Short mmCIF file of C-alpha atoms in Angstrom, two decimals:
data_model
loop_
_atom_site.label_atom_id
_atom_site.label_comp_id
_atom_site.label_asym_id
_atom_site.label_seq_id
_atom_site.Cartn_x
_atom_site.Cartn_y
_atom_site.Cartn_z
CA UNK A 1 2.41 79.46 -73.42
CA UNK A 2 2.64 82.20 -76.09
CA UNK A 3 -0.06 83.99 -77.95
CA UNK A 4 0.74 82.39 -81.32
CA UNK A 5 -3.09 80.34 -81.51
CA UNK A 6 -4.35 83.88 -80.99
CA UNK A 7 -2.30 85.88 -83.31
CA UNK A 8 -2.41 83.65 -86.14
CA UNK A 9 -6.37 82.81 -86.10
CA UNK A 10 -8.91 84.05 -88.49
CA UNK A 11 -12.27 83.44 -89.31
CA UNK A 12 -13.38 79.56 -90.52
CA UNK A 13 -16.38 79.80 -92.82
CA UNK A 14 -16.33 76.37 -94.46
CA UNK A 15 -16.26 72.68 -92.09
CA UNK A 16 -15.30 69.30 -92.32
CA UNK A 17 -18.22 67.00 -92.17
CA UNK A 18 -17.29 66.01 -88.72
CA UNK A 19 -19.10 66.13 -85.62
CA UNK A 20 -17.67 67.88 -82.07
CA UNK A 21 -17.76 65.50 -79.85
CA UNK A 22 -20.56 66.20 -77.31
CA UNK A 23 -18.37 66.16 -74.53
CA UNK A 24 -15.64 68.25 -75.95
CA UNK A 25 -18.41 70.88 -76.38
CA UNK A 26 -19.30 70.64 -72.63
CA UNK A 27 -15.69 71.52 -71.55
CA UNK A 28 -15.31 74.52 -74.22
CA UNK A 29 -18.38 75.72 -72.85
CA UNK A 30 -17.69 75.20 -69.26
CA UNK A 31 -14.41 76.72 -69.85
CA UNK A 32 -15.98 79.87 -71.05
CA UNK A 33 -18.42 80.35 -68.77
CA UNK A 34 -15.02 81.20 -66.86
CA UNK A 35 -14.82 84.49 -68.39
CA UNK A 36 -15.73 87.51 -66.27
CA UNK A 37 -19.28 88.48 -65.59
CA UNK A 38 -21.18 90.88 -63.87
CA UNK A 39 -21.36 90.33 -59.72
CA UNK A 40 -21.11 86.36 -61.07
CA UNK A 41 -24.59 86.45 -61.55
CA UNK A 42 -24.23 84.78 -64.91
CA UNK A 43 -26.99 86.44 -66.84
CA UNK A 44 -26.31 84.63 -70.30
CA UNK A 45 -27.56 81.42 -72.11
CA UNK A 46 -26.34 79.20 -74.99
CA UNK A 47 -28.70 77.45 -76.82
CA UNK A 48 -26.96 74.79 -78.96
CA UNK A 49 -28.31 73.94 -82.70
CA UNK A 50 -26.99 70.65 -83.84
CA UNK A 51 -30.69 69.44 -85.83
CA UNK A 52 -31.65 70.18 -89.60
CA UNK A 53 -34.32 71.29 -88.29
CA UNK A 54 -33.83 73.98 -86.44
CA UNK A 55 -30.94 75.21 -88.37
CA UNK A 56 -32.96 74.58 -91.49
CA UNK A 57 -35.54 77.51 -89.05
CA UNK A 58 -31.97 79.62 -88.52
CA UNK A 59 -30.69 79.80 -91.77
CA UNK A 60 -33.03 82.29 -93.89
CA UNK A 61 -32.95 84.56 -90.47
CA UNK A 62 -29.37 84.54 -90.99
CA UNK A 63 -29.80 85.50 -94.71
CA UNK A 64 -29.07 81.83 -95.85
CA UNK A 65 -25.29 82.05 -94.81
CA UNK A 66 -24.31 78.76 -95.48
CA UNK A 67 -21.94 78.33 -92.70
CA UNK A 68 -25.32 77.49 -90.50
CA UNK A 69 -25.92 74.25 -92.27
CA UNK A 70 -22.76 73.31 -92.94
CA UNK A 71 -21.49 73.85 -89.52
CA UNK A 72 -21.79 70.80 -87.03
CA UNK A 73 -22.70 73.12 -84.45
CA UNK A 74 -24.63 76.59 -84.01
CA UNK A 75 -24.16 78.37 -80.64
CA UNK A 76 -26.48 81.35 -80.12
CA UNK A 77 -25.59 83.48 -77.04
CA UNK A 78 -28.17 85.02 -75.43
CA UNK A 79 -28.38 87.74 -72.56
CA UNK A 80 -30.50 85.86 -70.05
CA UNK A 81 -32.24 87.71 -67.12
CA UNK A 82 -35.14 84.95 -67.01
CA UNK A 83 -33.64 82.28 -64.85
CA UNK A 84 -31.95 84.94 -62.55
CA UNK A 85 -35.28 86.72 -62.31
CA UNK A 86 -37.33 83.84 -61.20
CA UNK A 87 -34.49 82.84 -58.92
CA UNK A 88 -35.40 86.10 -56.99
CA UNK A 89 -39.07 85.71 -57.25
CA UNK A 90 -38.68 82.29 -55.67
CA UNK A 91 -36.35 83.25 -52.87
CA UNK A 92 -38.82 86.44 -51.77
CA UNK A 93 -36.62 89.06 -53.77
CA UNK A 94 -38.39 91.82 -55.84
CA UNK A 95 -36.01 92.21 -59.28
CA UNK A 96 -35.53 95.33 -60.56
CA UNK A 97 -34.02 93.98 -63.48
CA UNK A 98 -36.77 94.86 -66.51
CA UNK A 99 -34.42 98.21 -67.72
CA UNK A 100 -31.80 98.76 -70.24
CA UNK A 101 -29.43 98.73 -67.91
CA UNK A 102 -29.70 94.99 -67.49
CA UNK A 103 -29.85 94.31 -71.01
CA UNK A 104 -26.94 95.67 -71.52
CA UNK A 105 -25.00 94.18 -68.45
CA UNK A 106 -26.66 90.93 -69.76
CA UNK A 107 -25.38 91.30 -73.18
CA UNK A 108 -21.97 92.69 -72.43
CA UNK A 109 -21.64 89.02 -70.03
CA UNK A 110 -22.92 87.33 -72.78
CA UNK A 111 -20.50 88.23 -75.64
CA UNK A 112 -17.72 87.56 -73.00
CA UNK A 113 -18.69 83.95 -72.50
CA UNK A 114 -18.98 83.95 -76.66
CA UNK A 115 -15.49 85.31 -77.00
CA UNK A 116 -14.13 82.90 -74.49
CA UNK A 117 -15.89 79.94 -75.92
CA UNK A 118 -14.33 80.77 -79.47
CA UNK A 119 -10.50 81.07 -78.36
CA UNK A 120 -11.23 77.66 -76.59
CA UNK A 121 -12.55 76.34 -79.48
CA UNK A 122 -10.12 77.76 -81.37
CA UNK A 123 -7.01 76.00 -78.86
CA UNK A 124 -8.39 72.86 -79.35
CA UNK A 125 -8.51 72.98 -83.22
CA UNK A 126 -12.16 74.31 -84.48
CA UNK A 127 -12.41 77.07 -86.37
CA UNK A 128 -15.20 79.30 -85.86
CA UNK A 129 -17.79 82.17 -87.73
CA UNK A 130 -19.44 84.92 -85.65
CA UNK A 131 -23.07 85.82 -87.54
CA UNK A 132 -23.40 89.53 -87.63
CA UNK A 133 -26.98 88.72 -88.17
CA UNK A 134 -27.99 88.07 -84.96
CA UNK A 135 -29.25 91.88 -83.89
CA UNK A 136 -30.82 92.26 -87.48
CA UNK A 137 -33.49 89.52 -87.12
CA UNK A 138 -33.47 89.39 -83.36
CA UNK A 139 -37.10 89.02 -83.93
CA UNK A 140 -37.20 85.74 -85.42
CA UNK A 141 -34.38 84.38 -83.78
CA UNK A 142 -36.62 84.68 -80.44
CA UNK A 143 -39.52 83.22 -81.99
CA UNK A 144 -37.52 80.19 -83.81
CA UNK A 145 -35.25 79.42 -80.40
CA UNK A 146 -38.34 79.98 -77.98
CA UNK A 147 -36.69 82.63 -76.26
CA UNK A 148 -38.99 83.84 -73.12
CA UNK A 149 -39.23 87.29 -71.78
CA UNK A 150 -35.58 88.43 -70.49
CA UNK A 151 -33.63 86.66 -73.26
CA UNK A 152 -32.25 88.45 -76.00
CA UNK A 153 -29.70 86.68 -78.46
CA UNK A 154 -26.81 88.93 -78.82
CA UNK A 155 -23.75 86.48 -80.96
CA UNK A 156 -24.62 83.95 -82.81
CA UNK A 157 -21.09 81.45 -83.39
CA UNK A 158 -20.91 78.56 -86.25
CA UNK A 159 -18.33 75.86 -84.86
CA UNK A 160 -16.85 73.04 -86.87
CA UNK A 161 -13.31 71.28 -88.00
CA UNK A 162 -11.85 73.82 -90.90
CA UNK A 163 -11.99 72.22 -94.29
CA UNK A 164 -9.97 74.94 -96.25
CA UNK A 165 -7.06 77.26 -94.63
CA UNK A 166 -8.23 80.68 -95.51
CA UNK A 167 -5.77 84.03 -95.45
CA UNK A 168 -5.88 86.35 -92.40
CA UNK A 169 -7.62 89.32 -92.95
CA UNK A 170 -5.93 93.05 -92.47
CA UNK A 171 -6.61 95.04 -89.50
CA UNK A 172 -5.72 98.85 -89.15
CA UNK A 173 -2.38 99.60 -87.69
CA UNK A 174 -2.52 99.23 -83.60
CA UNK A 175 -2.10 102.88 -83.64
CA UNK A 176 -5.44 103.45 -85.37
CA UNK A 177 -7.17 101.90 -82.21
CA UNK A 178 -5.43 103.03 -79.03
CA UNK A 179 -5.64 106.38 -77.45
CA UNK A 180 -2.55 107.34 -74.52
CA UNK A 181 -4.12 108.42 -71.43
CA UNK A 182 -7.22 110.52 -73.48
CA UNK A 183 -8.97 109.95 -76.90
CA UNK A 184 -7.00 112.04 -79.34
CA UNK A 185 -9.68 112.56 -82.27
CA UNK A 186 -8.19 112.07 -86.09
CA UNK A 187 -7.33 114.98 -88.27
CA UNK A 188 -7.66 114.10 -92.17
CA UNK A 189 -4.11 113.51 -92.59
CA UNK A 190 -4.41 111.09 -89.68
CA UNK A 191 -7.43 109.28 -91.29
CA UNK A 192 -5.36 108.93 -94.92
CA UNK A 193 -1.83 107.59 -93.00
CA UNK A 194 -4.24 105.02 -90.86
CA UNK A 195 -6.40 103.91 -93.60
CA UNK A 196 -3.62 103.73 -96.51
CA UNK A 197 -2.59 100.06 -96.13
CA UNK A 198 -6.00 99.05 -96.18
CA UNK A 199 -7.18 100.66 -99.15
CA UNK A 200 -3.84 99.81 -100.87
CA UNK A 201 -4.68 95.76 -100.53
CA UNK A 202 -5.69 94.06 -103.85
CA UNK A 203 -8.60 92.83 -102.29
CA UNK A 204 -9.98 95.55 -101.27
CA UNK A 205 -9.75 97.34 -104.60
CA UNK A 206 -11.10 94.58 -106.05
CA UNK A 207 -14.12 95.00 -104.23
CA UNK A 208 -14.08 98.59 -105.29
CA UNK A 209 -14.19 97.83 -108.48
CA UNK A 210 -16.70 94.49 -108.66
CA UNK A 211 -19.25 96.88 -107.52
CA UNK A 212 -18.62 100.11 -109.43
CA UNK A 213 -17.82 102.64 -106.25
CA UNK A 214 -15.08 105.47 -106.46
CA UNK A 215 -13.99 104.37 -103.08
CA UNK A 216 -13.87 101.34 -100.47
CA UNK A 217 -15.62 103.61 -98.00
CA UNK A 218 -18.88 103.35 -100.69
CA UNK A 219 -18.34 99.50 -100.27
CA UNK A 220 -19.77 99.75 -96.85
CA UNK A 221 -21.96 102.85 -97.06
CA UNK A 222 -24.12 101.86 -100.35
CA UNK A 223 -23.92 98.22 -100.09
CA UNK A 224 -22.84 96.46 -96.78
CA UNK A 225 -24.21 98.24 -94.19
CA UNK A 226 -26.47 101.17 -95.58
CA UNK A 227 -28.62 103.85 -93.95
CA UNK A 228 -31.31 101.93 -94.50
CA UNK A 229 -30.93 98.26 -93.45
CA UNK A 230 -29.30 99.69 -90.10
CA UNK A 231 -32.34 102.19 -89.36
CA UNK A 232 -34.72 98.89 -90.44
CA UNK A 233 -32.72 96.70 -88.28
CA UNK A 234 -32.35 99.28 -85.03
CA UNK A 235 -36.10 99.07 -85.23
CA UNK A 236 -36.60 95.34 -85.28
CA UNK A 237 -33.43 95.50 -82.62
CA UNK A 238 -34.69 97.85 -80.20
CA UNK A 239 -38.58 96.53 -80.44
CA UNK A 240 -37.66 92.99 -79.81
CA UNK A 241 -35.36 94.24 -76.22
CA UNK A 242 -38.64 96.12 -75.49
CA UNK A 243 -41.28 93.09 -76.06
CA UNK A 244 -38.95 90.70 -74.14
CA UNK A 245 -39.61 93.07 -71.17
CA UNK A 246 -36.53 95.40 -70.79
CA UNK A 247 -38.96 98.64 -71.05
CA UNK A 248 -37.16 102.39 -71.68
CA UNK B 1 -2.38 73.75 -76.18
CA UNK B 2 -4.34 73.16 -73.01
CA UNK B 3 -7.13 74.82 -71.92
CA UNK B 4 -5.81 75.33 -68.31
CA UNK B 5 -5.08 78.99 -68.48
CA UNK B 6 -8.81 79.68 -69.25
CA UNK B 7 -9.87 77.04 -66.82
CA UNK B 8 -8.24 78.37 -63.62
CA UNK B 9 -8.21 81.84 -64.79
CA UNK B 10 -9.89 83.95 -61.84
CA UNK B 11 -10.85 88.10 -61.28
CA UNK B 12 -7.17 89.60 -59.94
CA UNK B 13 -7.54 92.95 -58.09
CA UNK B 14 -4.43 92.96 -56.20
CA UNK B 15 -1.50 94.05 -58.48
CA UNK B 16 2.19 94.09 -57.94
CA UNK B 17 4.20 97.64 -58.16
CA UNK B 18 5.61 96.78 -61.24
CA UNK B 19 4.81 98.27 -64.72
CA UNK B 20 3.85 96.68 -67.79
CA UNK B 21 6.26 97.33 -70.06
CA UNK B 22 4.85 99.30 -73.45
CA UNK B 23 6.34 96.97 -75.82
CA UNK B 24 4.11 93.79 -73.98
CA UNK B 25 1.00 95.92 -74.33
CA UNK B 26 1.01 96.59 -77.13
CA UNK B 27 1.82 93.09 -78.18
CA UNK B 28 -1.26 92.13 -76.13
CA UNK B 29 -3.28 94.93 -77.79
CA UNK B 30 -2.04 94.00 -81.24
CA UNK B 31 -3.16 90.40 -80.76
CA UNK B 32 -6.29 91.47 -79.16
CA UNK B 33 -7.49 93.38 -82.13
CA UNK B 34 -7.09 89.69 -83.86
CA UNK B 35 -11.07 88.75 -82.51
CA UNK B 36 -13.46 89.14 -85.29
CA UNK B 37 -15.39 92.03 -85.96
CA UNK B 38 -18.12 93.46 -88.01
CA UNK B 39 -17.35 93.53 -91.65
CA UNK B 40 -13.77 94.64 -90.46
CA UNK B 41 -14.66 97.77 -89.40
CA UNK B 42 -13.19 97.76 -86.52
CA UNK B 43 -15.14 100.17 -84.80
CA UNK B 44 -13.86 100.39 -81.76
CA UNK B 45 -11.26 102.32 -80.14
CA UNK B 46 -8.96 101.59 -76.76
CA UNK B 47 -7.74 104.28 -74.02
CA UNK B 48 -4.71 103.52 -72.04
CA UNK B 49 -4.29 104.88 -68.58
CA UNK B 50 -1.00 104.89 -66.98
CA UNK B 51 -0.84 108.12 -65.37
CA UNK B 52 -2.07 108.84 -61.92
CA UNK B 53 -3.95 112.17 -63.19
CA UNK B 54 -6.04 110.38 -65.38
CA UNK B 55 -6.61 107.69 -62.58
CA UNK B 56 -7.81 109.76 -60.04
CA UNK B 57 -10.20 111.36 -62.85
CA UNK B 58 -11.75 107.78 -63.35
CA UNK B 59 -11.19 106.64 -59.82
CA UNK B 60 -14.66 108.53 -58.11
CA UNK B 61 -16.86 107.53 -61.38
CA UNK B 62 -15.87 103.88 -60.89
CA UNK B 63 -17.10 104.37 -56.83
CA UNK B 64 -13.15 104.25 -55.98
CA UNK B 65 -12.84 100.55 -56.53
CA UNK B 66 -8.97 100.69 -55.41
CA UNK B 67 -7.89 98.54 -58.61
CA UNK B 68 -8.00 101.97 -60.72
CA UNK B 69 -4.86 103.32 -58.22
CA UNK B 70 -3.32 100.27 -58.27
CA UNK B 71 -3.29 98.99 -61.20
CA UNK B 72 -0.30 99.73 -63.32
CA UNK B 73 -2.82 99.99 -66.54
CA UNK B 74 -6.23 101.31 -67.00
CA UNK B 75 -7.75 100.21 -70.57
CA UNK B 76 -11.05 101.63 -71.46
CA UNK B 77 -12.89 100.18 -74.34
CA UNK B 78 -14.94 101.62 -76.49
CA UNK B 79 -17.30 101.47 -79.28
CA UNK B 80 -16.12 104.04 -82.01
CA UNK B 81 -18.25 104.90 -84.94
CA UNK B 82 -16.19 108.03 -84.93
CA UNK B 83 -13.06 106.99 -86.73
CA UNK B 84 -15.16 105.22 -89.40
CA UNK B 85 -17.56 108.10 -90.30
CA UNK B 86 -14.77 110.64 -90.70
CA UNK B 87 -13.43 108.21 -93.02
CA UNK B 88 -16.07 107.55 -94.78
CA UNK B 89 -16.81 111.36 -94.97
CA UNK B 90 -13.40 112.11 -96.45
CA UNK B 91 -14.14 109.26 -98.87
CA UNK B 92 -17.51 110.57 -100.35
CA UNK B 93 -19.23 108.10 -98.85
CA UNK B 94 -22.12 108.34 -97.06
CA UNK B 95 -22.57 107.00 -93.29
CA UNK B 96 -25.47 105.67 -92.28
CA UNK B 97 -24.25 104.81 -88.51
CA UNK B 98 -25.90 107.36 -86.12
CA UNK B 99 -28.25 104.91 -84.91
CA UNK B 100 -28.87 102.00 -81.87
CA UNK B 101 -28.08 99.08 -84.55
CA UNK B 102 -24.68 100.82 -85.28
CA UNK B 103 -24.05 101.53 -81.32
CA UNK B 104 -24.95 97.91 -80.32
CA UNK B 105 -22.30 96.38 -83.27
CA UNK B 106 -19.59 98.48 -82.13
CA UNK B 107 -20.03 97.63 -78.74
CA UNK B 108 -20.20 94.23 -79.24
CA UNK B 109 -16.92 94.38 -81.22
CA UNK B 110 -15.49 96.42 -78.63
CA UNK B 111 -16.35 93.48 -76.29
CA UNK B 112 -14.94 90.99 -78.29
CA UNK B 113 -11.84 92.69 -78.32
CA UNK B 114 -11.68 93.60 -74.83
CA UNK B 115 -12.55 90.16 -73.74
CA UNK B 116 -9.40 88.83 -75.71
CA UNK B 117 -7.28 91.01 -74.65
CA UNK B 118 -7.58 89.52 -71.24
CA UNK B 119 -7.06 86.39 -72.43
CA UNK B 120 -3.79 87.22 -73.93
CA UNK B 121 -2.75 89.03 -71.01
CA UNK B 122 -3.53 86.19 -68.37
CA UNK B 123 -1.67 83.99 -71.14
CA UNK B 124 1.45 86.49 -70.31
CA UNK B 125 0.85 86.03 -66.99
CA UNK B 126 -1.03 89.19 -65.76
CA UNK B 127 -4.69 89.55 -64.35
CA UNK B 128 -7.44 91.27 -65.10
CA UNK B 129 -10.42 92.45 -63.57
CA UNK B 130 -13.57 94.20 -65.22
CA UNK B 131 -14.85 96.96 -63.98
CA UNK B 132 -18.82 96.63 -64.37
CA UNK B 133 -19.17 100.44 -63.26
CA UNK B 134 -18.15 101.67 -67.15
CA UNK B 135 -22.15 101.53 -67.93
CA UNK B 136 -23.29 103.40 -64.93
CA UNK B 137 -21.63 106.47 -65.44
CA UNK B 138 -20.96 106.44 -68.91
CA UNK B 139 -21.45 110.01 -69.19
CA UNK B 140 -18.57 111.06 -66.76
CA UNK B 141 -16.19 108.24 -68.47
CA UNK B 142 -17.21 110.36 -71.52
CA UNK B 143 -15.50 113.50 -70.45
CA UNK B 144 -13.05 112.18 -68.65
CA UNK B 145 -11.04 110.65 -71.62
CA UNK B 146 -12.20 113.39 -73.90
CA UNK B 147 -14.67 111.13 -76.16
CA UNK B 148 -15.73 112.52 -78.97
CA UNK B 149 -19.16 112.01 -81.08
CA UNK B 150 -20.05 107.87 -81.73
CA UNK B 151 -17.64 107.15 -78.82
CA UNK B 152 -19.41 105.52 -75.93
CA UNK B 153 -17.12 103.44 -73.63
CA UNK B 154 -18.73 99.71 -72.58
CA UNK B 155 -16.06 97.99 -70.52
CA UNK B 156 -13.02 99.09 -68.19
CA UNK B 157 -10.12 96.58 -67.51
CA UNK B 158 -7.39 97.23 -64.93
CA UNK B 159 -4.38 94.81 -65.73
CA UNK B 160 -1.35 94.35 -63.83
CA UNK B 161 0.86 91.48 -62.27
CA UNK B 162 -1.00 89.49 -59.64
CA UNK B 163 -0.09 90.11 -56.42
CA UNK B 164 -1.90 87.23 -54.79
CA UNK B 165 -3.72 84.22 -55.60
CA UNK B 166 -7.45 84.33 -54.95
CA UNK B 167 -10.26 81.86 -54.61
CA UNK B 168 -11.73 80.85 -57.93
CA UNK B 169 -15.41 81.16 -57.55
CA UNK B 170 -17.98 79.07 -57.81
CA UNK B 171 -20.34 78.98 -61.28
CA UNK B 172 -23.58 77.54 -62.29
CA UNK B 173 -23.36 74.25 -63.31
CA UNK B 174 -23.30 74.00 -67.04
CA UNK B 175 -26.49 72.73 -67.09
CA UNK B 176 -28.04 76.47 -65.80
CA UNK B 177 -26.60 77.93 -69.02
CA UNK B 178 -27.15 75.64 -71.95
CA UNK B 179 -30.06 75.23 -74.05
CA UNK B 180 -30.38 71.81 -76.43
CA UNK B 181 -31.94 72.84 -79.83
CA UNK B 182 -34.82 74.94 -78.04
CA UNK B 183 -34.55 77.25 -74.80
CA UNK B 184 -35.94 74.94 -72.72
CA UNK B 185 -37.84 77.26 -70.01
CA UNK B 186 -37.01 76.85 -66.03
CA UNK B 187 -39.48 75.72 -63.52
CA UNK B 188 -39.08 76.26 -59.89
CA UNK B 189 -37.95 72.44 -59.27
CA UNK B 190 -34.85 73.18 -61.86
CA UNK B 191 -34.44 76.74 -60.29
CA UNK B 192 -34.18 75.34 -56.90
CA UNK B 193 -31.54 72.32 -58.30
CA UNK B 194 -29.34 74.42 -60.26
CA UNK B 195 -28.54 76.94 -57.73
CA UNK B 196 -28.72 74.98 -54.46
CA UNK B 197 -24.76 74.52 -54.38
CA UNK B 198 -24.43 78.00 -54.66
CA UNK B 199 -26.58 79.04 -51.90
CA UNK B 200 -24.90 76.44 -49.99
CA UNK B 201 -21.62 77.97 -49.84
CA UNK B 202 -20.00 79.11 -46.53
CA UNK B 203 -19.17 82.42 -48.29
CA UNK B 204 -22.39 82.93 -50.15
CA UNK B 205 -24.15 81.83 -47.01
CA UNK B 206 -21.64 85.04 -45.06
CA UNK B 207 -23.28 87.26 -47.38
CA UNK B 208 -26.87 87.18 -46.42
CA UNK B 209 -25.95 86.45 -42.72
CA UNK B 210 -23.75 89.80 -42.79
CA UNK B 211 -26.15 91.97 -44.45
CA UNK B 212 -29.17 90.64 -42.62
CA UNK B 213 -31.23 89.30 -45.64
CA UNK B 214 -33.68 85.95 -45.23
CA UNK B 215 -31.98 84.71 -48.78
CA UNK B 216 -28.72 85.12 -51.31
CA UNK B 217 -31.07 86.50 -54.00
CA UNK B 218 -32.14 89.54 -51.97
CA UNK B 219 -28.10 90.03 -51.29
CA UNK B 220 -28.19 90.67 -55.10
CA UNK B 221 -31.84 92.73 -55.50
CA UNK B 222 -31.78 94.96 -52.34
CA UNK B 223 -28.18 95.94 -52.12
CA UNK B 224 -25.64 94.64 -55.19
CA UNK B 225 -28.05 95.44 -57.81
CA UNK B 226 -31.07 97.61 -56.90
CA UNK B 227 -33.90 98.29 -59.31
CA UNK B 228 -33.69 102.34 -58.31
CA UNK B 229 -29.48 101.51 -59.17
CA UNK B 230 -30.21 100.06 -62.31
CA UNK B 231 -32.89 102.33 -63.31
CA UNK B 232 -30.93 105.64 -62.03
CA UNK B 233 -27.91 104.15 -64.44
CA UNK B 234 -30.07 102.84 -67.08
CA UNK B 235 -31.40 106.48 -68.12
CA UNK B 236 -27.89 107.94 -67.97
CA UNK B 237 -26.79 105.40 -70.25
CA UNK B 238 -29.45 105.87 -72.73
CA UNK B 239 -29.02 109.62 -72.45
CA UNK B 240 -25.17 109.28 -73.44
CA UNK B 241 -25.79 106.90 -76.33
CA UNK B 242 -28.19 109.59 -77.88
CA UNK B 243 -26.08 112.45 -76.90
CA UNK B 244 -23.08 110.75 -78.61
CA UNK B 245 -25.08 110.86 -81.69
CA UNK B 246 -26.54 107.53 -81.98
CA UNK B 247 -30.37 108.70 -82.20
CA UNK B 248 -33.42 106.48 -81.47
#
């Protein structure tokens, strides 16, 4: 098998009006919970949005991305201490799983099981959209899915048939990202070599220019992802792990 | 494509003396760094181990789990805000990413890409196993690889060629995990259902006979995965977040 299906995938915002079979989402699912989790106590949950309804409830959390209605299916993956929890109360074992620690195991098995379930998808031709919105609006999401205490959602995935083959995306050279043996930190001539490619592509100067920035570094800092929506949105984030009952 | 390789994928911590040649890893890494990301930041960063003076560095803070030795490859991954902020800086840009919503995206990318590396390495034909220790003493991890400012590591993989086959284990069934429209909560009669194959198995059934327990869930809360354990690691943590420079 070669890593071809891997190499070559990118991101499918926009779906054939088709549905995924029910059973084919059973085995993509089953197939991921076969990802690696901590001491295979499978601290995660998936709730599954196929209704209007609920994704018409989804949609303005996720800033009215239109990938949630158009997409046959909506995964949200949630870290998920509730059903081990009462598991333990109900077999005479005290938990001592209300921390941050546990959150975070729970969240790190989580977006395993999410990853997994995409490159499944993704083998057996779907195409799919990771939300970034999920830990802005964590909030509402818990409120619209019925989350209980010890569930946090952590990935939100739109899954579907691609209707359009879209261009891969750049990513930094390999050597941006790996370190040998310790973490050698970037000079500025290091930053300028790694970066070049990236800041050379058409695209990316066109968004430069669309919004009226000197560089594609102001791209992210005064409009994508600003001081301000990420100190709003740590807020919402960090409230919403507390009131579900992981207390630091 | 099938789906078999992710199906009968299982944990390998028994590794061959054989290296992985650099060319394959970084072909692995390269295709790893394929998963999606947040807003293509890429904000995470990857340290290789190969050497046997870094191992036995990282060998004591992962409680000398014997994979670290053995392994021929140590990869630590890590959320990086670090490369991005001295690029923005040298761009005039502003960053806006000391902060828990910026430290929970990067981790989650570095997740992403750590949990497709493994795919793409048990696609090869290696195995994998996760270290869950990575988040329990993050702060040693820290100055062991020389991480610098907005560099917290969240998951450690030793990969190597299998040098046995081992017993997939068991899992939940599928209908433990999923959620139709609306997190539909547990009650004890479902609790009781979904995990009575697990507590029924000879080897889950060795583990509370061995260490003397009335039930499999106390296995878990008294010994595995302690509340003083999780709350001991669970301050440490949060102390090495904030001390990395992601305030809250």
């Amino acid at each position: 098998m070669t890593l071809d299906i891997l190499k070559n995938r990118r991101t499918v915002r926009q779906y054939e009006r088709k549905d995924i079979p029910e059973q084919l989402l059973e085995e993509l699912l089953e197939t991921a919970c076969r990802a690696s989790n901590t001491g295979n106590m499978q601290t995660y949950s998936v709730v599954i949005t196929r209704t209007t309804e609920i994704k018409k409830k989804l949609a303005p959390i996720h800033f009215n991305q239109p990938m949630i209605m158009e997409a046959p299916v909506v995964l949200t993956f949630c870290a998920d201490y509730n059903r081990f929890i009462k598991w333990c109360k109900l077999r005479h074992a005290e938990p001592g799983y209300d921390n941050f620690q546990s959150f975070f195991s729970a969240s790190i098995d989580a977006l395993l099981v999410a990853q997994q379930f995409c490159t499944a998808a993704e083998i057996k031709g779907l195409g799919i959209c990771y939300l970034g919105t999920t830990t802005y609006n964590t909030d509402q999401i818990i409120q619209a899915l019925d989350l209980p205490k010890y569930v946090i959602p952590v990935a939100t995935v739109t899954v579907g048939y691609p209707a359009a083959q879209t261009e891969q995306v750049e990513r930094l050279p390999l050597e941006a990202i790996i370190h040998q043996e310790r973490y050698h930190d970037y000079t500025s001539e290091d930053i300028d070599r790694l970066y070049r490619e990236k800041e050379a592509l058409p695209a990316n100067q066109g968004f430069v220019a669309e919004n009226g920035k000197e560089t594609l570094a102001q791209v992210f800092t005064d409009i994508r992802y600003t001081r301000a929506g990420n100190e709003q949105s740590s807020k919402v984030l960090l409230k919403a792990i507390k009131d579900q009952g992981f207390t630091f």
